[in-house]
Tab-separated table of C-alpha atoms in Angstrom:
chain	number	residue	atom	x	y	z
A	1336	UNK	CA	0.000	0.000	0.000
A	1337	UNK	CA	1.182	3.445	-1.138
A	1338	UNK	CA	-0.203	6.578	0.472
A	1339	UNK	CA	-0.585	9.777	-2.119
A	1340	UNK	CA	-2.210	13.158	-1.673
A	1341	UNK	CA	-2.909	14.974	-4.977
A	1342	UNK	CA	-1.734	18.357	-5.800
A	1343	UNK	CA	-4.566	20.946	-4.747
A	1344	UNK	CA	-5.396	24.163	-6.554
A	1345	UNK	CA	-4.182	27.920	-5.200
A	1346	UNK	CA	-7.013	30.642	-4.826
A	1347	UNK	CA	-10.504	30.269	-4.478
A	1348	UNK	CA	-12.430	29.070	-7.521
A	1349	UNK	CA	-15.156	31.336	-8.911
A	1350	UNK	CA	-17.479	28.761	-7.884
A	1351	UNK	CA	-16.044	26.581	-4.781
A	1352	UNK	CA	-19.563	24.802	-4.898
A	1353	UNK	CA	-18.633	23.886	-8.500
A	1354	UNK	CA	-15.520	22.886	-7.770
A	1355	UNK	CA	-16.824	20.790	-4.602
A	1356	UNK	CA	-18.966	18.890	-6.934
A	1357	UNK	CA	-16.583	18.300	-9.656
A	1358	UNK	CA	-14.197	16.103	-6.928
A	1359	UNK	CA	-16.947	13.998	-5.412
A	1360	UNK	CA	-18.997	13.918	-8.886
A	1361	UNK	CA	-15.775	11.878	-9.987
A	1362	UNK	CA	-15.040	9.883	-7.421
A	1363	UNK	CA	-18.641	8.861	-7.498
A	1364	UNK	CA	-19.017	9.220	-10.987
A	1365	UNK	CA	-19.451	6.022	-13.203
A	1366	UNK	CA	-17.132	7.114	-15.683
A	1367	UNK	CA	-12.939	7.329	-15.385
A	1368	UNK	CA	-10.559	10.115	-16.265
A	1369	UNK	CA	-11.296	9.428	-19.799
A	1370	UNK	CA	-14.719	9.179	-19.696
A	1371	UNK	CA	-14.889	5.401	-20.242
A	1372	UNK	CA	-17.582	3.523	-18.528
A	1373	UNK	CA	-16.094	1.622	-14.938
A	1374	UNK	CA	-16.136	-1.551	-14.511
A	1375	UNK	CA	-16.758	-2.053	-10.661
A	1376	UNK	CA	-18.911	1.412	-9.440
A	1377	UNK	CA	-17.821	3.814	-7.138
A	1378	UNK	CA	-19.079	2.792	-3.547
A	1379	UNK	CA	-19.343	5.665	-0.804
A	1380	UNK	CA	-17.645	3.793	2.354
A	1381	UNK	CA	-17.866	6.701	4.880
A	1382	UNK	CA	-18.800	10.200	5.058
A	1383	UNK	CA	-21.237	12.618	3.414
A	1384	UNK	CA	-20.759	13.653	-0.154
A	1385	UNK	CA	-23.968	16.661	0.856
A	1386	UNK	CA	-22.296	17.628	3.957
A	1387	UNK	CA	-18.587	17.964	2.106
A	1388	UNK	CA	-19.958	19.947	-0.487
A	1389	UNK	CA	-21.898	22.657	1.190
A	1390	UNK	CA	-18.935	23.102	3.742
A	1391	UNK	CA	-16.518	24.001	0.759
A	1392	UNK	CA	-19.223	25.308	-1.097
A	1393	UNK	CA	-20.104	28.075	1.585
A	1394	UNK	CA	-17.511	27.728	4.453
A	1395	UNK	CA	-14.973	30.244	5.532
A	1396	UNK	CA	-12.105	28.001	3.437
A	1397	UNK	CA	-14.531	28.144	0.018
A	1398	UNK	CA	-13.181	25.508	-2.643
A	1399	UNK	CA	-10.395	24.626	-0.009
A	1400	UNK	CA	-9.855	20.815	0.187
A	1401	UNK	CA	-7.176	18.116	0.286
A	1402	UNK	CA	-7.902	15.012	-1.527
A	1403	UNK	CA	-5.728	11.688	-2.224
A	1404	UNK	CA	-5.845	7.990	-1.894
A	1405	UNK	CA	-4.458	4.673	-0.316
A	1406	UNK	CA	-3.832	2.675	-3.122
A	1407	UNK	CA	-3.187	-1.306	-2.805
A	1408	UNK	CA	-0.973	-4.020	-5.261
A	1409	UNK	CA	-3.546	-6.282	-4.211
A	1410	UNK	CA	-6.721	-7.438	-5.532
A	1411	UNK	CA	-10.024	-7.648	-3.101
A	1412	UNK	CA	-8.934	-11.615	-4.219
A	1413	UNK	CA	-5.816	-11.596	-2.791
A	1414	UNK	CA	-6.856	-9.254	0.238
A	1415	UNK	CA	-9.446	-12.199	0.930
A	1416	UNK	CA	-6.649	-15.018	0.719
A	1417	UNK	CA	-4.546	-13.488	3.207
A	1418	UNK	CA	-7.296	-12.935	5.607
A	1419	UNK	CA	-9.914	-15.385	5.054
A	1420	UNK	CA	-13.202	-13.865	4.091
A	1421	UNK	CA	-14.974	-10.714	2.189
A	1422	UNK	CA	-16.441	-9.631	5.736
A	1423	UNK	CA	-12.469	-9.935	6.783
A	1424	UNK	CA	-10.994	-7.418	4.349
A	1425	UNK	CA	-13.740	-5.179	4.923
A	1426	UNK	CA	-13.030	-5.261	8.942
A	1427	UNK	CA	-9.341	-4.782	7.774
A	1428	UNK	CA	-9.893	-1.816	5.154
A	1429	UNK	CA	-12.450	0.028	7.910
A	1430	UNK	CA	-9.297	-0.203	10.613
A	1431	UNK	CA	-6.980	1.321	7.840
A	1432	UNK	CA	-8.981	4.007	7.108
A	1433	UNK	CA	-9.932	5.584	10.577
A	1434	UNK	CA	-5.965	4.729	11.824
A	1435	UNK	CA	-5.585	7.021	8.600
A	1436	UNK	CA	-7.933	10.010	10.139
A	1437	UNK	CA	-5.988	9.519	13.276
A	1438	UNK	CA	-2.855	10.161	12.200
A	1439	UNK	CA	-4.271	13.014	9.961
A	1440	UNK	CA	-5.787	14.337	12.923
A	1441	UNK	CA	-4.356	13.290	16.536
A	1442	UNK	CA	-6.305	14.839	19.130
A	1443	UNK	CA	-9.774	15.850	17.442
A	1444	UNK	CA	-13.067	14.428	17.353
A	1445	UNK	CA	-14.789	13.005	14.035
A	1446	UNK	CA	-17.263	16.340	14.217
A	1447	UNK	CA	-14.194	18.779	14.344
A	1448	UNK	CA	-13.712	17.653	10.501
A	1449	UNK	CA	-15.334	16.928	6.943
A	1450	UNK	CA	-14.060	13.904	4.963
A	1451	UNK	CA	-15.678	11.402	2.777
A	1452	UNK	CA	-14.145	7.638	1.283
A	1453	UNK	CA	-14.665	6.391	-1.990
A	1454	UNK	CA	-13.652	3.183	-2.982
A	1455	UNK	CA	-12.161	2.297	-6.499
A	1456	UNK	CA	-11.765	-1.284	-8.281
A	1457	UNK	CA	-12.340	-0.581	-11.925
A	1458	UNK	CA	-8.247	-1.222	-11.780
A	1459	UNK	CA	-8.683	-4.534	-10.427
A	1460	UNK	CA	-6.586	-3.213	-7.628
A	1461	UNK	CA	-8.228	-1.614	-4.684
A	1462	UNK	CA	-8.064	2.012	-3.925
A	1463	UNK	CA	-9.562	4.570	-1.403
A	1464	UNK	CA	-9.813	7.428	-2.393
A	1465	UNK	CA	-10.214	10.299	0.643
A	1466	UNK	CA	-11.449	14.104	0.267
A	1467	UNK	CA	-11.083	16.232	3.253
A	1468	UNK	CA	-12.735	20.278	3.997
A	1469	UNK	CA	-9.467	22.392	5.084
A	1470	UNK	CA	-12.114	23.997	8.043
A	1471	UNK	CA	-12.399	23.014	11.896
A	1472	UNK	CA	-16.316	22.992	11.865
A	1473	UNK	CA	-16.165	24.000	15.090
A	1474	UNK	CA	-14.475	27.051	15.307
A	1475	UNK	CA	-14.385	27.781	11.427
A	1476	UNK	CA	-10.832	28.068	11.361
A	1477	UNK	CA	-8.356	26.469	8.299
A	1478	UNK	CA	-7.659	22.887	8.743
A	1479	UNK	CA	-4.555	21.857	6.806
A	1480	UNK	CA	-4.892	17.787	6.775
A	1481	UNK	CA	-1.632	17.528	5.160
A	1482	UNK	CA	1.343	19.635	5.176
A	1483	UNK	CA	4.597	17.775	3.484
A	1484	UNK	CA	6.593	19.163	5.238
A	1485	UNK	CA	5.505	18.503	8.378
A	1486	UNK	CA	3.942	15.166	8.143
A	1487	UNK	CA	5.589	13.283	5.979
A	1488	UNK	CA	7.513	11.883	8.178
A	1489	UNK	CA	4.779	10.514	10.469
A	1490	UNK	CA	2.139	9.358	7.005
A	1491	UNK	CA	5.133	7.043	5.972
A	1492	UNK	CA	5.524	5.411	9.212
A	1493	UNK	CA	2.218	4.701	9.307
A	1494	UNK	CA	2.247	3.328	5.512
A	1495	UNK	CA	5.010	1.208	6.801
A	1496	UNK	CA	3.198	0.231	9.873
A	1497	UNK	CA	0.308	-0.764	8.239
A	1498	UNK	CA	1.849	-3.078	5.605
A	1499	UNK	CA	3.690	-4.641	8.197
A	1500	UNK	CA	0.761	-5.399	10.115
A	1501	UNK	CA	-1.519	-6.320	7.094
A	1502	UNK	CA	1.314	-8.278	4.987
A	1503	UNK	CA	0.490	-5.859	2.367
A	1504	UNK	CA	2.690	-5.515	-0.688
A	1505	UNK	CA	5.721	-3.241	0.482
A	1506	UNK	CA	6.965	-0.390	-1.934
A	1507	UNK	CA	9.716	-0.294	-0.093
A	1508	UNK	CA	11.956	-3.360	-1.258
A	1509	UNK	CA	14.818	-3.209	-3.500
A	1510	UNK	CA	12.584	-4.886	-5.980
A	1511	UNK	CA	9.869	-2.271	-6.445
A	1512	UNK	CA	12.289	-0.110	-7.486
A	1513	UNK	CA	12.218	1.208	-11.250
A	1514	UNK	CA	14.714	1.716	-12.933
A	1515	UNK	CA	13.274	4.671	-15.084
A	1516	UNK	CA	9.712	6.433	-14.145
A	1517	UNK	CA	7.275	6.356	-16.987
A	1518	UNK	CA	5.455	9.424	-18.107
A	1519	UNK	CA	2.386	8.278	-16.594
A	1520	UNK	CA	0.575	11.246	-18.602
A	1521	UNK	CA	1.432	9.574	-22.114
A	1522	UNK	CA	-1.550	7.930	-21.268
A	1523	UNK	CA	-3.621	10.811	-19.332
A	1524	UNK	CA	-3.157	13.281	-22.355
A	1525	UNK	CA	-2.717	12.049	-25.620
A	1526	UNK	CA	-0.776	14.772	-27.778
A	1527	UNK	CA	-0.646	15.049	-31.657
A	1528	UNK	CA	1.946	13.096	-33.434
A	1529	UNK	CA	3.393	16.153	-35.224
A	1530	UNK	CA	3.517	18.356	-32.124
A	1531	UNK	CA	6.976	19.483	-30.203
A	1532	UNK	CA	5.240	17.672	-27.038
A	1533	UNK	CA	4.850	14.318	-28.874
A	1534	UNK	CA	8.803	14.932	-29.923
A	1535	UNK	CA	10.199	15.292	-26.712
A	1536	UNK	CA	7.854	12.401	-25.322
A	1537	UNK	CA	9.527	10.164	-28.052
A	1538	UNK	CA	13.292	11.207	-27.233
A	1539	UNK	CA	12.950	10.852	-23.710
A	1540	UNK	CA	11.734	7.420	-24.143
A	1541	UNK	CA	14.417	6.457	-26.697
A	1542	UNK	CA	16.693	7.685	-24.702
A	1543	UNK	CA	16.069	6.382	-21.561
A	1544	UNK	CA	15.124	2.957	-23.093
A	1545	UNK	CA	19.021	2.834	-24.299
A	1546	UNK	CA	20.396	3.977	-21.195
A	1547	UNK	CA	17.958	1.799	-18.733
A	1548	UNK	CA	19.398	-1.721	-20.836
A	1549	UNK	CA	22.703	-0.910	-21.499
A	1550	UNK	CA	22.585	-0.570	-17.513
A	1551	UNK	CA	21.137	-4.042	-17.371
A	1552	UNK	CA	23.897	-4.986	-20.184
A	1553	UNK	CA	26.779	-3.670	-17.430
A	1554	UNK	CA	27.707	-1.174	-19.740
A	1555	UNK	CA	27.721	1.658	-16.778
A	1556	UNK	CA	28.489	1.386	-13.218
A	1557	UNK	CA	27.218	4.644	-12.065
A	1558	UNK	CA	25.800	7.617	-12.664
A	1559	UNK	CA	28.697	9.427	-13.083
A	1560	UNK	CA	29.736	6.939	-16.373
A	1561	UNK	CA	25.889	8.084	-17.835
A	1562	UNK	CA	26.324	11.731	-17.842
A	1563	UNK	CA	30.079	11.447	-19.504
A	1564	UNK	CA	28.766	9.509	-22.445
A	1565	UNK	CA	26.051	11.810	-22.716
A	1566	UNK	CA	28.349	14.736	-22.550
A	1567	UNK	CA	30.579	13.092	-25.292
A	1568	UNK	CA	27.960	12.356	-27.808
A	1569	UNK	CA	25.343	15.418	-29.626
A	1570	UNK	CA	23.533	15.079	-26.463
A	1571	UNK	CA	24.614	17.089	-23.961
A	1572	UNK	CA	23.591	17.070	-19.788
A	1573	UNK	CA	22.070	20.650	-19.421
A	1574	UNK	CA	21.440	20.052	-15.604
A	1575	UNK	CA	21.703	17.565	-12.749
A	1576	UNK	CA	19.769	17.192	-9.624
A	1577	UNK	CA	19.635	14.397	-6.694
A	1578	UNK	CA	17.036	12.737	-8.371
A	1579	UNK	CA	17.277	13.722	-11.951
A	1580	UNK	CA	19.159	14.180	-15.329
A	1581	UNK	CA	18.006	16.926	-17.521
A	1582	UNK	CA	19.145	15.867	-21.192
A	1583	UNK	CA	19.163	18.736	-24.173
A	1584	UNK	CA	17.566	17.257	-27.917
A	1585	UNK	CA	20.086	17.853	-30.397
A	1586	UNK	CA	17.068	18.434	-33.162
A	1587	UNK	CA	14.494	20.567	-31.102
A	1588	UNK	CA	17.513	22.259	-28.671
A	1589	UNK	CA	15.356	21.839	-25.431
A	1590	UNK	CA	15.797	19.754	-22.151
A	1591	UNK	CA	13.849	16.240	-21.487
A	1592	UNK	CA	13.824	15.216	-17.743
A	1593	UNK	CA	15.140	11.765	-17.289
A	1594	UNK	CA	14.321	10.773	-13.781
A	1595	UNK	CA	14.276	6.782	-12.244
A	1596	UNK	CA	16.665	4.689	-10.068
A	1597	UNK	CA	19.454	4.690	-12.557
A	1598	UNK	CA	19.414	8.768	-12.728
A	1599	UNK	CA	19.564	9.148	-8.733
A	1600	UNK	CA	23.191	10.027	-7.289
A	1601	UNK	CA	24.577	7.383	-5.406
A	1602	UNK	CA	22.419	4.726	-7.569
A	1603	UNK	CA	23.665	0.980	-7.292
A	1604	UNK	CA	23.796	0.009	-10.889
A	1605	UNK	CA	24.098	-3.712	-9.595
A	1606	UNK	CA	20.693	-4.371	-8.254
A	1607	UNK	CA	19.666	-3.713	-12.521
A	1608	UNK	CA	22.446	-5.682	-13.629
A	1609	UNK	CA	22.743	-8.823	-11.443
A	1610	UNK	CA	19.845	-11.372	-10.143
A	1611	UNK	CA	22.005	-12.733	-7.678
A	1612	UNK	CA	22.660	-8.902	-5.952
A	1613	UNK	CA	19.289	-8.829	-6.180
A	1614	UNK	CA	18.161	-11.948	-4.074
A	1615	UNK	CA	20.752	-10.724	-1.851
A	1616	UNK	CA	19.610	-7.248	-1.274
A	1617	UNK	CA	16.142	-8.597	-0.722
A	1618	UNK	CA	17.504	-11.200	2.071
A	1619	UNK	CA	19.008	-8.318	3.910
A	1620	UNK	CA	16.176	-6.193	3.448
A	1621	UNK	CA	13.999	-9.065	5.192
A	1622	UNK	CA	16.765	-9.057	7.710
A	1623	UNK	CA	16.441	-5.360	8.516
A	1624	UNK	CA	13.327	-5.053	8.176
A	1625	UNK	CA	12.151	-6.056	11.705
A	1626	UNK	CA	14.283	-2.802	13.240
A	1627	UNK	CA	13.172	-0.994	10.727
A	1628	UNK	CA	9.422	-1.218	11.866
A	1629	UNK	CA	10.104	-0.610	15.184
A	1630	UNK	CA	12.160	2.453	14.553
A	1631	UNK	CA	9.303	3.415	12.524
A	1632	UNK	CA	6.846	2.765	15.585
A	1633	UNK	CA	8.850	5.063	17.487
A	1634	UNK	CA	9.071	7.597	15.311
A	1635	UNK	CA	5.449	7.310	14.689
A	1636	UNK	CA	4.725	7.865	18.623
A	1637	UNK	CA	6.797	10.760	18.418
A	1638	UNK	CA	5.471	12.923	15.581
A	1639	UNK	CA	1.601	11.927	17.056
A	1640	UNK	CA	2.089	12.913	20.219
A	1641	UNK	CA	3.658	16.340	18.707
A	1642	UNK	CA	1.095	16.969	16.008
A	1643	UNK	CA	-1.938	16.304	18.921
A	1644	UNK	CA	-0.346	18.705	21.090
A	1645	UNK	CA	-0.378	21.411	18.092
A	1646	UNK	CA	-3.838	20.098	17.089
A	1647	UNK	CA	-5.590	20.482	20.519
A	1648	UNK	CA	-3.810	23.617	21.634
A	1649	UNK	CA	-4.983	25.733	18.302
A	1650	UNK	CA	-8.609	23.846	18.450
A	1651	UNK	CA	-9.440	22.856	21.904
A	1652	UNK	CA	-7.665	24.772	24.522
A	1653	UNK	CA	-10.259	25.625	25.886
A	1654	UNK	CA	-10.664	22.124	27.386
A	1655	UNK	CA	-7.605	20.363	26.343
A	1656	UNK	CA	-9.661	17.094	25.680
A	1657	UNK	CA	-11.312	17.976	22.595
A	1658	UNK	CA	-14.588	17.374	23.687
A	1659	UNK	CA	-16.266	20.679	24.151
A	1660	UNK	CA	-19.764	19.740	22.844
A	1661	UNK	CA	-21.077	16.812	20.742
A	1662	UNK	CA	-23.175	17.409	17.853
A	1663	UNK	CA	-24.822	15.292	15.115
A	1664	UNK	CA	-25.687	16.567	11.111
A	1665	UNK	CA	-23.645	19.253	11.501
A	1666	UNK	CA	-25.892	21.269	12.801
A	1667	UNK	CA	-23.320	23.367	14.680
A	1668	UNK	CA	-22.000	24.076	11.519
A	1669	UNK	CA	-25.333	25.170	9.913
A	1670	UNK	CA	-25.761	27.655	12.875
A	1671	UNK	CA	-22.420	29.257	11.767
A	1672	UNK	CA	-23.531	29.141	8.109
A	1673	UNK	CA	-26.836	30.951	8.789
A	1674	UNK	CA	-24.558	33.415	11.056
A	1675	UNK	CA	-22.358	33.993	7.894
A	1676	UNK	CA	-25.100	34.551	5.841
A	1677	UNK	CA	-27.251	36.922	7.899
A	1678	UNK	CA	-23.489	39.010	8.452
A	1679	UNK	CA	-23.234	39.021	4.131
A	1680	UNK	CA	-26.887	40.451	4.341
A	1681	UNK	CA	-26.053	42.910	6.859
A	1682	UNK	CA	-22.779	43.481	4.691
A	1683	UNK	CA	-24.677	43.949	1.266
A	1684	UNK	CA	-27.779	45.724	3.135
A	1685	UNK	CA	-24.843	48.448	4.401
A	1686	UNK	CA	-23.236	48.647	0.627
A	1687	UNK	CA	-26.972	49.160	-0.800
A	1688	UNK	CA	-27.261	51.686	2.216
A	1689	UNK	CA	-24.021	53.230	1.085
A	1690	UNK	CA	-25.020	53.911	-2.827
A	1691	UNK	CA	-27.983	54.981	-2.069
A	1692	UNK	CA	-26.877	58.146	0.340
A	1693	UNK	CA	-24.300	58.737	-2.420
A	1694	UNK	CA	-27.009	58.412	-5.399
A	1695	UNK	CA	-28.808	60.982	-3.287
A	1696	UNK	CA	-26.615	63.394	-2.760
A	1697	UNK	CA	-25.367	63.236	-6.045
A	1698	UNK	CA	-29.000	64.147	-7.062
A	1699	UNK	CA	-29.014	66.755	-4.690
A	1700	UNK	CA	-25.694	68.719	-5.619
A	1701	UNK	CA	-27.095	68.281	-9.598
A	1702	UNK	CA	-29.966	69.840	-8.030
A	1703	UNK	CA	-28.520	73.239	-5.996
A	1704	UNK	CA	-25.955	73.280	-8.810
A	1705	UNK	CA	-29.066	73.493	-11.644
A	1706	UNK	CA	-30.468	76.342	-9.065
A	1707	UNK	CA	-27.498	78.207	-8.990
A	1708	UNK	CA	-27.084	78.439	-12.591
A	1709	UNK	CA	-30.812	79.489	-12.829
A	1710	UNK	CA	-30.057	82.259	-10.660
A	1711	UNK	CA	-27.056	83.119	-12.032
A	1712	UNK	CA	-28.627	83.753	-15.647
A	1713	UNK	CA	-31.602	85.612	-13.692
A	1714	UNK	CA	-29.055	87.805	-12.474
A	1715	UNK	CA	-27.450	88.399	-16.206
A	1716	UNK	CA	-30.520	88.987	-17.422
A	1717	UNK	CA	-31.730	91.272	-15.205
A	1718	UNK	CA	-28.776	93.118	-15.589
A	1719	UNK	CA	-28.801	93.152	-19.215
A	1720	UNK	CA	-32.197	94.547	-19.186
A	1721	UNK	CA	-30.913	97.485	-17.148
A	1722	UNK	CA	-28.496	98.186	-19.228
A	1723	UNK	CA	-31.020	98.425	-22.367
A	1724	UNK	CA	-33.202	100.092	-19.767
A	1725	UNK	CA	-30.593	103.074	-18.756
A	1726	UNK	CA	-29.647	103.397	-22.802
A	1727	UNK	CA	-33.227	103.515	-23.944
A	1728	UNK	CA	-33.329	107.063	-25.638
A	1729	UNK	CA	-36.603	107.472	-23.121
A	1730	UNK	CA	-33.224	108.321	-20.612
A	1731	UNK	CA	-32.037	111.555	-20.795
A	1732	UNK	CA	-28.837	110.507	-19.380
A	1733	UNK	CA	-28.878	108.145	-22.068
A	1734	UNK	CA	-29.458	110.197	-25.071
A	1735	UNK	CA	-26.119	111.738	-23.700
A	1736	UNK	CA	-24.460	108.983	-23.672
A	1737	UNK	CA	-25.762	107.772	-27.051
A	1738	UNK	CA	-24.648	111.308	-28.454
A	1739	UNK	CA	-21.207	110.731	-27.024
A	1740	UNK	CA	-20.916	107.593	-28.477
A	1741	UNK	CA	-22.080	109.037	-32.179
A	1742	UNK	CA	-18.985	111.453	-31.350
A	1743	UNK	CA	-16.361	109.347	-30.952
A	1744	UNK	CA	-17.110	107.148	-33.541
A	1745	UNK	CA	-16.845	110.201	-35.786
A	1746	UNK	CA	-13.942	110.786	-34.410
A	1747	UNK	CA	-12.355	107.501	-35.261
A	1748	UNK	CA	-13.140	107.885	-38.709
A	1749	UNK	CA	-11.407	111.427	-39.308
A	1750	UNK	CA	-8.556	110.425	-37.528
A	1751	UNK	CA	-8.081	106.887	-39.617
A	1752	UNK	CA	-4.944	106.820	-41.475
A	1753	UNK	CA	-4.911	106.839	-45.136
A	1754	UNK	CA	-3.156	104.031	-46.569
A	1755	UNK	CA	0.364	104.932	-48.866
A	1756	UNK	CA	0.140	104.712	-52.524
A	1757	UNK	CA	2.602	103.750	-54.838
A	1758	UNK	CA	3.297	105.696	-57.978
A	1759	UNK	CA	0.546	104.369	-59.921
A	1760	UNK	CA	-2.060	105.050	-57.127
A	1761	UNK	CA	-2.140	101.851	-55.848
A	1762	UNK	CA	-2.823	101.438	-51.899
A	1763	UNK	CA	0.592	99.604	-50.873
């Protein structure tokens, strides 16, 4: 058994109700990632698909969630070999998956979190597939259920734990390891043949198919042999990492990621080239593996009782038990919602409040501006008229001033200077 937690989204979605409904639509959907029919439907094992989507739907973490999987080598046919009966590996998947939600979350109660379980077989293997709300439903605050960083450590010793105790298929022997790592998205998105995608797909496999058997053939001994050929042929090693090989295509002039067993440093070329290393890495690893586990059980203790401390002191310390109230059908939750959603109506009856004082005393200033302007061309009207009044020739004063004007404008034309003429009479 492998534990895996998908790569989630940044931002909120423009609708986190959508986006809640697209990840449990497919999970329970009876269709796969390429919209082929399943063969073995999607059975809901625990949770509530409702409940899950109205939390990210209309939460305070909207479209926030964490989803992922525990995915099995072995058939539900092999599962019942090992332990007997149907009813058996049921009992035994049901302890895996709430041992899961307790490492997850140490120190809360079911109610303090939103998850639902799916389970898969259309692979023929067995899979269950897990989608949790990043929200404490009790306090509303973000609930990471994963953080790499910080619990990787304690998910893989309980992954190890749990094959141990299970005899599940170990992805941790020398012989489950790959050589090369397939583009697993070859078959995911399909590309067109004459595309620069489709190219570099078709190098990097040629490529790595030559280096992967001439590995097998003895050819190379370590990593450090690869990259010299490579650097004394047309291709040429634009960048190496712990893990990888970047490689540069002579014909398109870009880098193809080469990544796998054989292209980590430090990589012993002998488990690919020799069965007999091989049986003999696998008998030591069956020697070690006992200390192994219990190192792992220690560690596992430690990181638990570590991550329930944090847990409990940023949820319940208030009562340092995590028990502060017991609820069923979230119905704390829906008291919260219907809090949120009378505080947007408050919110949006404020804005409407807002616009309307401003729409109104826009109107008004339009208004005492339009008066002003009335009484401002009153005013130059009025004034006007006085004029015409005070020149009427009904005005003594302003026949005088009329005659005085008939004077100067006289004036003006006596006095206006004559133009020069040239010889022929001509104004110049």
């Amino acid at each position: 058994m492998i534990v895996k937690f998908r790569k989630g989204k940044r931002g909120v979605p423009k609708n986190p109700l959508r986006a809640a409904k697209g990840a449990t639509g497919y999970l329970l959907g009876n269709k796969d990632h390429k919209g082929r029919e399943r063969a073995f439907k999607p059975i809901l094992l625990a949770g509530s698909p409702d409940e899950f989507e109205q939390i990210v739907g209309f939460g305070n973490k909207p479209g926030q969630y964490t989803s992922g999987g525990l995915y099995f080598e072995e058939t539900r046919a092999e599962l019942i070999e090992k332990h007997g009966s149907n009813q058996a590996v049921e009992k035994v998947l049901k302890d895996i998956m709430e041992r899961f939600e307790e490492t997850l979350f140490p120190g809360l109660d079911k109610d303090q979190y939103c998850g639902v379980w799916i389970l898969h077989e259309d692979k023929s293997n067995i899979e269950l597939n897990f989608i949790y709300a990043k929200e404490e439903l009790r306090s509303g605050k973000g609930l990471t259920p994963y953080f790499h960083g910080a619990d990787l450590t304690r998910v893989n010793a309980f992954k190890d734990i749990i094959n141990d105790e299970y005899r599940l298929s170990d992805p941790n022997t020398p012989d489950k390891k790959r050589a090369f790592i397939p583009e697993f998205f070859n078959e995911y998105k399909p590309v067109n043949g004459a595309s620069p995608e489709y190219e570099r797909r078709s190098f990097k496999q040629a490529l790595t198919e030559h280096l992967v058997q001439h590995v097998e053939d003895g050819f190379y001994n370590n990593r450090d042999e690869i990259i010299e050929f490579l650097n004394t042929t047309e291709y040429k090693v634009s960048r190496v990492t712990k893990k990888a090989i970047s490689v540069i295509d002579p014909e398109t002039n870009k880098p193809a990621r080469l990544t796998g067993a054989i292209f980590e440093e430090g990589a012993d070329y002998k488990n690919f080239s020799s069965e007999d290393y091989r049986n003999e890495l696998m008998k030591r690893y069956e020697e070690e593996r006992l200390k192994k586990i219990k190192k792992q059980k220690e560690k596992y203790k430690e990181h638990m009782k570590y991550k329930k401390e944090k847990l409990v002191d940023k949820y319940n310390k208030e009562n340092g038990n995590g028990t502060a109230h017991q609820r069923n059908d979230f119905k704390l939750y829906d008291e919260s919602r219907s809090e949120n959603d009378k505080a947007r109506t408050r919110e949006q009856t404020s804005e409407r409040r807002d616009i309307e004082r401003e729409e109104t005393f826009r109107a008004t200033s339009n208004s005492l501006r339009e008066q002003a302007e009335r009484r401002q061309d009153s005013s130059i009207k009025r004034f006007k008229r006085n004029v015409e009044q005070f020149r009427s020739t009904s005005n003594p004063l302003g026949r005088i001033i009329e005659r005085v004007r008939e004077i100067n404008n006289s004036l003006k034309i006596k006095n206006k200077k004559k133009s020069p003429k040239n010889d022929q009479g001509y104004s110049m």
